[in-house]
Short mmCIF file of C-alpha atoms in Angstrom, two decimals:
data_model
loop_
_atom_site.label_atom_id
_atom_site.label_comp_id
_atom_site.label_asym_id
_atom_site.label_seq_id
_atom_site.Cartn_x
_atom_site.Cartn_y
_atom_site.Cartn_z
CA MET A 1 179.33 -75.93 -28.66
CA ARG A 2 182.16 -74.33 -26.75
CA SER A 3 184.18 -76.46 -24.39
CA GLY A 4 182.85 -76.35 -20.88
CA GLU A 5 179.37 -75.36 -21.97
CA LEU A 6 177.99 -78.83 -21.52
CA ILE A 7 179.04 -79.00 -17.89
CA ALA A 8 177.74 -75.52 -17.15
CA SER A 9 174.46 -76.15 -18.93
CA ASP A 10 173.77 -79.37 -17.07
CA ARG A 11 174.02 -77.55 -13.77
CA GLY A 12 171.30 -75.15 -14.89
CA ALA A 13 168.94 -77.77 -16.27
CA ARG A 14 165.39 -77.53 -14.98
CA PRO A 15 161.97 -78.81 -15.95
CA ALA A 16 159.86 -76.62 -18.23
CA GLN A 17 157.37 -74.17 -16.73
CA PRO A 18 153.98 -73.71 -18.41
CA ASP A 19 154.71 -70.21 -19.74
CA ASP A 20 158.39 -70.73 -20.67
CA LEU A 21 157.88 -70.92 -24.41
CA ALA A 22 155.50 -67.97 -24.53
CA GLN A 23 157.98 -65.93 -22.54
CA ALA A 24 160.85 -66.98 -24.78
CA TRP A 25 158.88 -65.94 -27.88
CA HIS A 26 158.29 -62.60 -26.20
CA VAL A 27 162.01 -62.16 -25.46
CA LEU A 28 162.97 -63.05 -29.04
CA GLY A 29 160.38 -60.56 -30.30
CA GLN A 30 162.68 -57.88 -28.81
CA VAL A 31 165.86 -59.14 -30.51
CA MET A 32 166.42 -57.00 -33.59
CA ASP A 33 168.22 -57.97 -36.79
CA PRO A 34 171.57 -56.13 -36.53
CA GLU A 35 171.40 -54.97 -40.16
CA VAL A 36 167.71 -54.06 -40.13
CA PRO A 37 167.26 -52.93 -36.52
CA ALA A 38 163.56 -52.20 -37.01
CA VAL A 39 162.54 -55.83 -37.39
CA SER A 40 162.83 -58.58 -34.80
CA VAL A 41 164.28 -62.01 -35.58
CA VAL A 42 160.78 -63.43 -35.03
CA ASP A 43 159.14 -61.08 -37.54
CA LEU A 44 161.98 -61.73 -39.98
CA GLY A 45 160.96 -65.39 -39.84
CA ILE A 46 164.35 -66.82 -38.97
CA VAL A 47 163.34 -68.32 -35.61
CA ARG A 48 161.78 -71.55 -36.78
CA GLY A 49 160.90 -73.15 -33.48
CA LEU A 50 161.27 -73.25 -29.72
CA ALA A 51 161.23 -76.37 -27.60
CA TRP A 52 162.21 -77.53 -24.15
CA GLN A 53 164.86 -80.25 -24.48
CA ALA A 54 166.58 -82.04 -21.59
CA GLY A 55 166.09 -79.17 -19.18
CA HIS A 56 167.04 -76.37 -21.57
CA LEU A 57 165.42 -74.11 -24.09
CA GLU A 58 166.25 -75.07 -27.66
CA VAL A 59 166.00 -72.46 -30.42
CA VAL A 60 166.00 -73.39 -34.11
CA VAL A 61 167.35 -70.66 -36.37
CA THR A 62 167.42 -70.61 -40.18
CA PRO A 63 169.88 -68.14 -41.72
CA THR A 64 168.62 -65.78 -44.43
CA TYR A 65 171.52 -66.08 -46.91
CA SER A 66 174.32 -68.68 -47.00
CA GLY A 67 176.89 -65.92 -46.64
CA CYS A 68 175.01 -63.58 -44.33
CA PRO A 69 177.73 -62.14 -42.07
CA ALA A 70 175.09 -61.32 -39.45
CA THR A 71 174.28 -64.98 -38.78
CA GLU A 72 176.77 -65.36 -35.93
CA VAL A 73 175.84 -61.96 -34.45
CA ILE A 74 172.15 -62.85 -34.53
CA GLU A 75 172.81 -66.16 -32.81
CA SER A 76 174.83 -64.56 -30.06
CA ASP A 77 172.22 -61.76 -29.64
CA ILE A 78 169.54 -64.43 -29.25
CA ARG A 79 171.63 -66.30 -26.72
CA ASP A 80 172.39 -63.14 -24.71
CA ALA A 81 168.77 -62.00 -24.63
CA LEU A 82 167.55 -65.39 -23.43
CA VAL A 83 170.25 -65.67 -20.77
CA GLN A 84 169.39 -62.19 -19.51
CA ALA A 85 165.74 -63.20 -19.32
CA GLY A 86 166.73 -66.11 -17.06
CA PHE A 87 166.97 -68.99 -19.52
CA HIS A 88 170.07 -70.88 -18.55
CA ALA A 89 172.40 -71.95 -21.40
CA PRO A 90 169.89 -72.00 -24.24
CA ARG A 91 170.82 -74.30 -27.10
CA LEU A 92 170.88 -72.94 -30.62
CA GLN A 93 170.42 -75.16 -33.59
CA ARG A 94 171.09 -73.90 -37.12
CA ARG A 95 168.76 -75.44 -39.68
CA LEU A 96 169.17 -74.97 -43.45
CA THR A 97 166.15 -76.99 -44.61
CA PRO A 98 163.67 -75.77 -45.63
CA ALA A 99 165.56 -72.74 -46.88
CA TRP A 100 164.52 -69.36 -45.55
CA THR A 101 162.21 -67.38 -47.78
CA THR A 102 160.97 -63.80 -47.62
CA ASP A 103 157.47 -65.32 -47.47
CA TRP A 104 158.25 -65.94 -43.78
CA ILE A 105 158.51 -62.22 -42.96
CA THR A 106 155.37 -61.43 -40.98
CA GLU A 107 152.86 -58.70 -41.85
CA ARG A 108 154.13 -56.74 -38.87
CA GLY A 109 157.71 -57.21 -40.12
CA ARG A 110 156.73 -55.87 -43.55
CA ALA A 111 155.11 -52.81 -41.99
CA GLN A 112 158.20 -52.23 -39.84
CA LEU A 113 160.49 -52.49 -42.89
CA ARG A 114 158.36 -49.90 -44.70
CA GLU A 115 158.44 -47.53 -41.72
CA TYR A 116 162.20 -47.95 -41.52
CA GLY A 117 162.51 -46.89 -45.17
CA ILE A 118 163.05 -50.32 -46.76
CA ALA A 119 160.53 -51.54 -49.31
CA PRO A 120 159.36 -55.02 -48.22
CA PRO A 121 159.54 -57.94 -50.67
CA ASP A 122 156.86 -57.92 -53.33
CA GLY A 123 154.23 -60.58 -52.57
CA SER A 124 155.41 -64.16 -52.42
CA THR A 125 158.20 -66.09 -54.08
CA SER A 126 156.07 -67.07 -57.02
CA LYS A 127 157.74 -68.39 -60.14
CA ARG A 128 157.15 -65.02 -61.76
CA THR A 129 159.32 -63.25 -59.19
CA LEU A 130 162.06 -65.87 -59.12
CA LEU A 131 162.29 -65.94 -62.89
CA GLY A 132 163.08 -62.29 -62.96
CA GLU A 133 160.01 -60.44 -64.03
CA ALA A 134 160.11 -56.98 -62.55
CA PRO A 135 158.54 -56.85 -59.10
CA GLN A 136 156.09 -54.15 -58.12
CA VAL A 137 158.18 -52.05 -55.75
CA LEU A 138 156.45 -49.22 -53.91
CA CYS A 139 158.45 -46.28 -52.58
CA PRO A 140 158.52 -46.60 -48.76
CA GLN A 141 158.62 -42.79 -48.47
CA CYS A 142 155.72 -41.64 -50.64
CA GLY A 143 154.04 -44.88 -51.70
CA SER A 144 154.52 -44.25 -55.42
CA ALA A 145 154.70 -47.26 -57.77
CA HIS A 146 156.77 -45.20 -60.17
CA THR A 147 160.18 -46.56 -59.11
CA GLU A 148 163.28 -47.82 -60.90
CA LEU A 149 166.06 -50.29 -60.13
CA LEU A 150 169.46 -48.68 -59.59
CA SER A 151 171.43 -51.79 -58.65
CA GLN A 152 170.55 -55.44 -58.07
CA PHE A 153 172.46 -55.35 -54.80
CA GLY A 154 172.20 -52.74 -52.07
CA SER A 155 173.97 -52.31 -48.77
CA THR A 156 173.60 -56.04 -47.96
CA ALA A 157 173.10 -59.23 -49.97
CA CYS A 158 169.40 -59.32 -49.07
CA LYS A 159 168.62 -55.92 -50.57
CA ALA A 160 168.56 -54.18 -53.96
CA LEU A 161 168.85 -50.43 -54.55
CA TYR A 162 165.89 -48.53 -56.04
CA ARG A 163 164.96 -44.92 -56.68
CA CYS A 164 161.56 -43.29 -56.55
CA CYS A 165 160.88 -41.38 -59.78
CA ASP A 166 158.31 -39.16 -58.02
CA CYS A 167 159.91 -38.10 -54.73
CA ARG A 168 163.43 -38.84 -56.06
CA GLU A 169 164.49 -40.65 -52.87
CA PRO A 170 166.78 -43.67 -53.28
CA PHE A 171 165.79 -46.59 -51.07
CA ASP A 172 166.60 -50.22 -50.29
CA TYR A 173 164.28 -52.99 -51.47
CA PHE A 174 164.25 -56.28 -49.56
CA LYS A 175 164.64 -58.84 -52.35
CA CYS A 176 162.22 -61.67 -52.76
CA ILE A 177 163.82 -65.10 -52.36
CA MET B 1 187.90 -95.41 -55.05
CA SER B 2 184.72 -95.83 -53.01
CA ILE B 3 181.59 -93.77 -53.57
CA GLU B 4 182.19 -92.23 -50.13
CA ASP B 5 185.56 -90.90 -51.30
CA ASP B 6 183.99 -89.70 -54.56
CA LEU B 7 181.48 -87.69 -52.56
CA THR B 8 184.07 -86.07 -50.29
CA ARG B 9 186.18 -85.11 -53.31
CA TYR B 10 183.11 -83.67 -54.98
CA LEU B 11 182.25 -81.58 -51.91
CA LEU B 12 185.80 -80.17 -52.01
CA HIS B 13 185.34 -79.44 -55.72
CA LEU B 14 182.13 -77.49 -55.02
CA GLY B 15 183.52 -75.67 -52.00
CA ASP B 16 186.85 -74.79 -53.63
CA THR B 17 185.16 -73.50 -56.78
CA ALA B 18 182.83 -71.21 -54.82
CA LEU B 19 185.71 -70.08 -52.60
CA ILE B 20 188.04 -69.14 -55.47
CA GLN B 21 185.30 -67.42 -57.46
CA GLY B 22 184.39 -65.45 -54.31
CA GLN B 23 188.03 -64.49 -53.80
CA ARG B 24 188.34 -63.27 -57.40
CA LEU B 25 185.20 -61.16 -56.99
CA SER B 26 186.47 -59.64 -53.77
CA GLN B 27 189.58 -58.47 -55.66
CA TRP B 28 187.31 -55.94 -57.38
CA VAL B 29 186.55 -54.23 -54.09
CA GLY B 30 188.14 -50.79 -54.26
CA HIS B 31 188.59 -51.05 -58.05
CA ALA B 32 185.14 -51.58 -59.59
CA PRO B 33 183.95 -49.12 -62.25
CA ALA B 34 180.99 -47.91 -60.15
CA LEU B 35 179.96 -48.14 -56.52
CA GLU B 36 176.82 -50.14 -57.33
CA GLU B 37 178.92 -52.67 -59.24
CA GLU B 38 181.36 -52.95 -56.39
CA LEU B 39 178.54 -53.68 -53.95
CA ALA B 40 177.05 -56.22 -56.30
CA LEU B 41 180.33 -58.07 -56.89
CA ALA B 42 181.12 -58.14 -53.19
CA ASN B 43 177.65 -59.41 -52.34
CA VAL B 44 177.79 -62.18 -54.93
CA GLY B 45 181.18 -63.10 -53.48
CA LEU B 46 179.69 -63.16 -50.00
CA ASP B 47 176.97 -65.58 -51.08
CA LEU B 48 179.69 -67.80 -52.55
CA PHE B 49 181.81 -67.71 -49.39
CA GLY B 50 178.76 -68.78 -47.40
CA GLN B 51 178.13 -71.66 -49.77
CA ALA B 52 181.81 -72.62 -49.77
CA ARG B 53 181.71 -72.79 -46.00
CA ASN B 54 178.66 -75.05 -46.05
CA TRP B 55 180.36 -77.47 -48.47
CA LEU B 56 183.75 -77.38 -46.75
CA ASP B 57 182.17 -77.90 -43.30
CA TYR B 58 180.60 -81.07 -44.63
CA ALA B 59 183.80 -82.16 -46.38
CA ALA B 60 185.76 -81.58 -43.16
CA GLU B 61 183.35 -83.72 -41.16
CA ARG B 62 183.62 -86.51 -43.68
CA LEU B 63 187.42 -86.33 -43.85
CA ASP B 64 187.50 -86.38 -40.04
CA ASP B 65 191.26 -85.74 -39.91
CA GLY B 66 191.21 -82.82 -37.47
CA ARG B 67 190.94 -80.10 -40.13
CA ASP B 68 187.96 -77.74 -40.14
CA ALA B 69 186.59 -75.68 -43.06
CA ASP B 70 189.09 -72.89 -42.37
CA ALA B 71 192.00 -75.30 -42.50
CA LEU B 72 190.73 -76.71 -45.78
CA ALA B 73 190.39 -73.21 -47.25
CA PHE B 74 193.58 -71.65 -45.94
CA LEU B 75 196.09 -74.45 -45.44
CA ARG B 76 195.94 -76.50 -48.61
CA THR B 77 198.28 -75.83 -51.53
CA GLU B 78 197.17 -75.32 -55.13
CA ARG B 79 197.91 -78.96 -55.98
CA GLU B 80 195.32 -79.98 -53.35
CA LEU B 81 192.58 -77.61 -54.50
CA ARG B 82 189.87 -79.00 -56.78
CA ASN B 83 188.25 -75.86 -58.13
CA LEU B 84 187.33 -75.35 -61.78
CA LEU B 85 190.09 -73.74 -63.84
CA LEU B 86 187.66 -71.07 -65.06
CA VAL B 87 187.28 -69.36 -61.68
CA GLU B 88 191.00 -69.01 -60.97
CA GLN B 89 191.62 -67.01 -64.17
CA PRO B 90 192.52 -63.34 -63.63
CA ASN B 91 189.69 -60.82 -63.63
CA GLY B 92 190.98 -58.87 -66.63
CA ASP B 93 188.63 -56.09 -67.73
CA TYR B 94 184.91 -56.05 -67.01
CA ALA B 95 184.20 -58.10 -70.13
CA VAL B 96 186.43 -60.94 -68.89
CA THR B 97 185.01 -60.71 -65.36
CA MET B 98 181.40 -60.82 -66.52
CA LEU B 99 181.96 -63.55 -69.08
CA LYS B 100 183.64 -65.75 -66.44
CA GLN B 101 180.83 -65.00 -64.01
CA PHE B 102 178.17 -65.83 -66.57
CA PHE B 103 179.75 -69.16 -67.61
CA TYR B 104 180.17 -70.06 -63.95
CA ASP B 105 176.64 -68.99 -62.92
CA ALA B 106 175.03 -70.93 -65.78
CA TRP B 107 176.92 -74.04 -64.60
CA HIS B 108 176.36 -73.37 -60.90
CA CYS B 109 172.60 -72.94 -61.25
CA GLN B 110 172.27 -76.30 -62.97
CA VAL B 111 174.59 -78.02 -60.51
CA LEU B 112 172.63 -76.76 -57.50
CA GLN B 113 169.31 -77.59 -59.07
CA GLY B 114 170.51 -81.16 -59.61
CA LEU B 115 171.92 -81.37 -56.08
CA SER B 116 168.68 -80.13 -54.50
CA GLY B 117 167.27 -83.53 -55.44
CA SER B 118 170.18 -85.42 -53.87
CA ARG B 119 169.55 -88.54 -51.79
CA ASP B 120 171.83 -86.95 -49.19
CA GLU B 121 169.53 -84.59 -47.27
CA ARG B 122 172.28 -82.31 -46.09
CA ILE B 123 173.52 -81.77 -49.64
CA ALA B 124 169.97 -81.20 -50.86
CA GLY B 125 169.41 -78.57 -48.14
CA ILE B 126 172.61 -76.63 -48.85
CA ALA B 127 171.92 -76.75 -52.59
CA ALA B 128 168.29 -75.64 -52.33
CA LYS B 129 169.39 -72.61 -50.34
CA GLY B 130 172.23 -71.78 -52.71
CA PHE B 131 170.04 -72.26 -55.76
CA LYS B 132 167.86 -69.30 -54.81
CA GLU B 133 170.91 -67.08 -54.47
CA VAL B 134 172.57 -68.26 -57.67
CA THR B 135 169.39 -67.77 -59.74
CA TYR B 136 169.79 -64.10 -58.94
CA HIS B 137 173.51 -64.15 -59.81
CA LEU B 138 172.77 -65.73 -63.18
CA ARG B 139 170.11 -63.16 -64.00
CA ARG B 140 172.58 -60.40 -63.26
CA SER B 141 175.54 -61.81 -65.21
CA SER B 142 173.28 -62.72 -68.19
CA GLU B 143 172.13 -59.11 -68.34
CA TRP B 144 175.70 -57.88 -68.27
CA VAL B 145 176.82 -60.19 -71.08
CA GLU B 146 173.89 -58.97 -73.17
CA ARG B 147 174.52 -55.34 -72.31
CA LEU B 148 178.23 -55.47 -73.13
CA GLY B 149 177.88 -57.71 -76.20
CA ASP B 150 175.01 -55.73 -77.69
CA GLY B 151 176.30 -52.39 -76.42
CA THR B 152 178.77 -50.01 -78.00
CA ASP B 153 181.44 -50.88 -80.57
CA GLU B 154 183.98 -50.69 -77.75
CA SER B 155 182.11 -53.02 -75.39
CA HIS B 156 181.36 -55.48 -78.20
CA ALA B 157 185.05 -55.53 -79.18
CA ARG B 158 186.02 -56.10 -75.54
CA MET B 159 183.68 -59.08 -75.31
CA LEU B 160 185.10 -60.54 -78.53
CA ALA B 161 188.59 -60.15 -77.08
CA ALA B 162 187.56 -61.69 -73.73
CA LEU B 163 185.94 -64.78 -75.23
CA PRO B 164 189.12 -66.67 -76.34
CA LYS B 165 190.73 -65.91 -72.97
CA VAL B 166 188.14 -67.88 -71.02
CA TRP B 167 186.31 -70.16 -73.44
CA ARG B 168 188.72 -73.09 -73.33
CA PHE B 169 188.24 -73.42 -69.58
CA THR B 170 184.53 -74.09 -70.08
CA VAL B 171 185.43 -77.62 -71.15
CA GLU B 172 185.38 -78.57 -67.48
CA LEU B 173 181.84 -77.26 -66.99
CA VAL B 174 180.27 -79.71 -69.40
CA ASN B 175 182.41 -82.80 -68.91
CA ALA B 176 181.97 -84.72 -65.67
CA ASP B 177 184.71 -87.06 -64.49
CA ALA B 178 184.25 -90.74 -63.63
CA GLY B 179 183.63 -89.96 -59.95
CA GLU B 180 180.78 -87.62 -60.80
CA GLN B 181 179.26 -90.22 -63.12
CA ARG B 182 179.25 -92.69 -60.22
CA LEU B 183 177.72 -90.11 -57.88
CA ALA B 184 175.00 -89.33 -60.41
CA ALA B 185 174.25 -93.04 -60.88
CA ALA B 186 173.89 -93.31 -57.09
CA GLY B 187 171.38 -90.44 -57.00
CA LEU B 188 173.71 -88.19 -54.99
CA ILE B 189 174.17 -85.49 -57.64
CA GLY B 190 172.26 -84.42 -60.76
CA ASP B 191 172.67 -85.96 -64.20
CA PRO B 192 175.82 -84.56 -65.91
CA ALA B 193 174.31 -84.90 -69.40
CA THR B 194 171.30 -82.78 -68.40
CA LEU B 195 173.63 -80.21 -66.90
CA ALA B 196 175.78 -80.00 -70.04
CA ALA B 197 172.77 -79.64 -72.34
CA ALA B 198 171.21 -76.94 -70.16
CA TRP B 199 174.51 -75.04 -69.95
CA HIS B 200 174.97 -75.04 -73.74
CA ALA B 201 171.36 -73.94 -74.23
CA LYS B 202 171.67 -71.07 -71.78
CA VAL B 203 174.93 -69.84 -73.30
CA ALA B 204 173.49 -70.05 -76.82
CA GLU B 205 170.37 -68.13 -75.75
CA VAL B 206 172.28 -65.30 -74.05
CA PHE B 207 174.94 -65.10 -76.78
CA THR B 208 172.22 -64.67 -79.42
CA ARG B 209 170.75 -61.75 -77.50
CA ALA B 210 174.26 -60.37 -76.93
CA THR B 211 175.06 -60.64 -80.69
CA LEU B 212 178.17 -62.68 -79.85
CA PRO B 213 179.42 -65.59 -81.98
CA LEU B 214 179.10 -68.97 -80.29
CA PRO B 215 182.42 -70.87 -80.47
CA GLU B 216 182.68 -74.61 -81.05
CA PRO B 217 182.59 -76.57 -77.78
CA ALA B 218 185.97 -76.35 -76.01
CA SER B 219 188.15 -79.45 -75.90
CA ALA B 220 190.14 -80.91 -73.04
CA PHE B 221 193.81 -80.00 -72.61
CA TYR B 222 196.58 -80.83 -70.15
CA LEU B 223 195.22 -78.93 -67.13
CA ASN B 224 192.45 -80.34 -64.92
CA GLY B 225 191.10 -78.43 -61.93
CA ARG B 226 189.29 -81.41 -60.42
CA GLU B 227 192.62 -83.28 -60.28
CA GLY B 228 194.50 -80.32 -58.85
CA LEU B 229 196.33 -79.55 -62.11
CA HIS B 230 195.92 -75.79 -62.15
CA SER B 231 197.10 -72.80 -64.16
CA GLU B 232 199.85 -70.64 -62.64
CA HIS B 233 197.28 -68.05 -61.54
CA LEU B 234 195.95 -70.10 -58.64
CA GLY B 235 199.20 -70.13 -56.67
CA LEU B 236 199.43 -66.35 -56.82
CA LEU B 237 195.83 -66.01 -55.70
CA LEU B 238 196.43 -68.35 -52.76
CA ALA B 239 199.59 -66.50 -51.76
CA GLU B 240 197.43 -63.46 -51.07
CA MET B 241 194.38 -65.27 -49.70
CA GLN B 242 196.29 -67.58 -47.36
CA TYR B 243 199.00 -65.21 -46.21
CA LEU B 244 197.51 -64.26 -42.87
CA PRO B 245 196.48 -67.68 -41.56
CA ARG B 246 199.84 -69.09 -42.64
CA ALA B 247 201.90 -66.28 -41.14
CA TYR B 248 199.88 -66.20 -37.90
CA PRO B 249 198.52 -69.74 -37.49
CA ASP B 250 196.61 -69.04 -34.28
CA ALA B 251 195.18 -65.69 -35.34
CA VAL B 252 191.53 -65.14 -34.43
CA TRP B 253 189.33 -62.11 -35.09
#
């Protein structure tokens, strides 16, 4: 918490209204991941909970990767969006446990990833996937299952680089963790 | 020394080891043999920096002497760092880099798995998150060791030349100190004997596939990373890594 925030936030404290949480979920549904701007932080599954605490909205966020450089940007985007929507001094809480998993990406999020040109994670984080058996990765451009791994890491830590052997397009694959 | 001090020292050991390994990996940026490799090394390093921050944040809170994680990373000297000797060794060629990474990953995976069952919930949470990331690192470095060892005559010869450069530092991976034994007995970290056995088994398995000869277990010598007794390479690494925060103490970006 930055110095001075506590004083400012107390001035804006107010009791919860019946539709506050629903409205906050709606606002967060518009906040996009800065590195995958097609998917909202809600559909990415990193907003773990909203609550009204001591007159303020409290948002619980779970980072995707320990070293994800977007974590701070995402938190400040969330804060800005809520403040703009009229939530005074929302409180953000970073929670590591339970660890984020790609299983938390919603169906809508998976569809949005595909449309954006990123293959969504294959199924769930079953033992099979974690232990390294090749996932079934479909080309987000043409839908072909005839794809090959180019590199275990892509443009960010959460992605790997693949190529479609049919349409020849390279594409990012959102890794399963 | 109390168990509380043991734990703080151990958190520094974990954080420093991840930090220095991450720094070594980032030295490949701009020099890696292929763009995909450069991305991969940088991303593995990024995961490690994130984990280092989680450990050093906790260590800083426990020390409670006014230093934060940045101060611990950038304002301690080599004598105060507690990282494993293995990770401070120079990158060398790709054989040395991948062999170091593999030995480290095989250790790291076991360490985090043990820690994810820690009685300390914060440690268990950080470890469970890191474990998922490091499983992926280990898969990658195992594949590279196999590919280089069982590759061409040139790559096999490079691996044989790399092995004696790094093997002796693995002694620290399979020998816990007295503090770690106490922490394990208190249920705060995993069992060191289990870790050592699993590390040896993993190395033996991958070396067989890589057609590399398995050396005799390394024996202890006069350096000791946990105690801050480092090789000369660490000071040079820190000179580069810490230059900016030391030259401009109030710099922010």
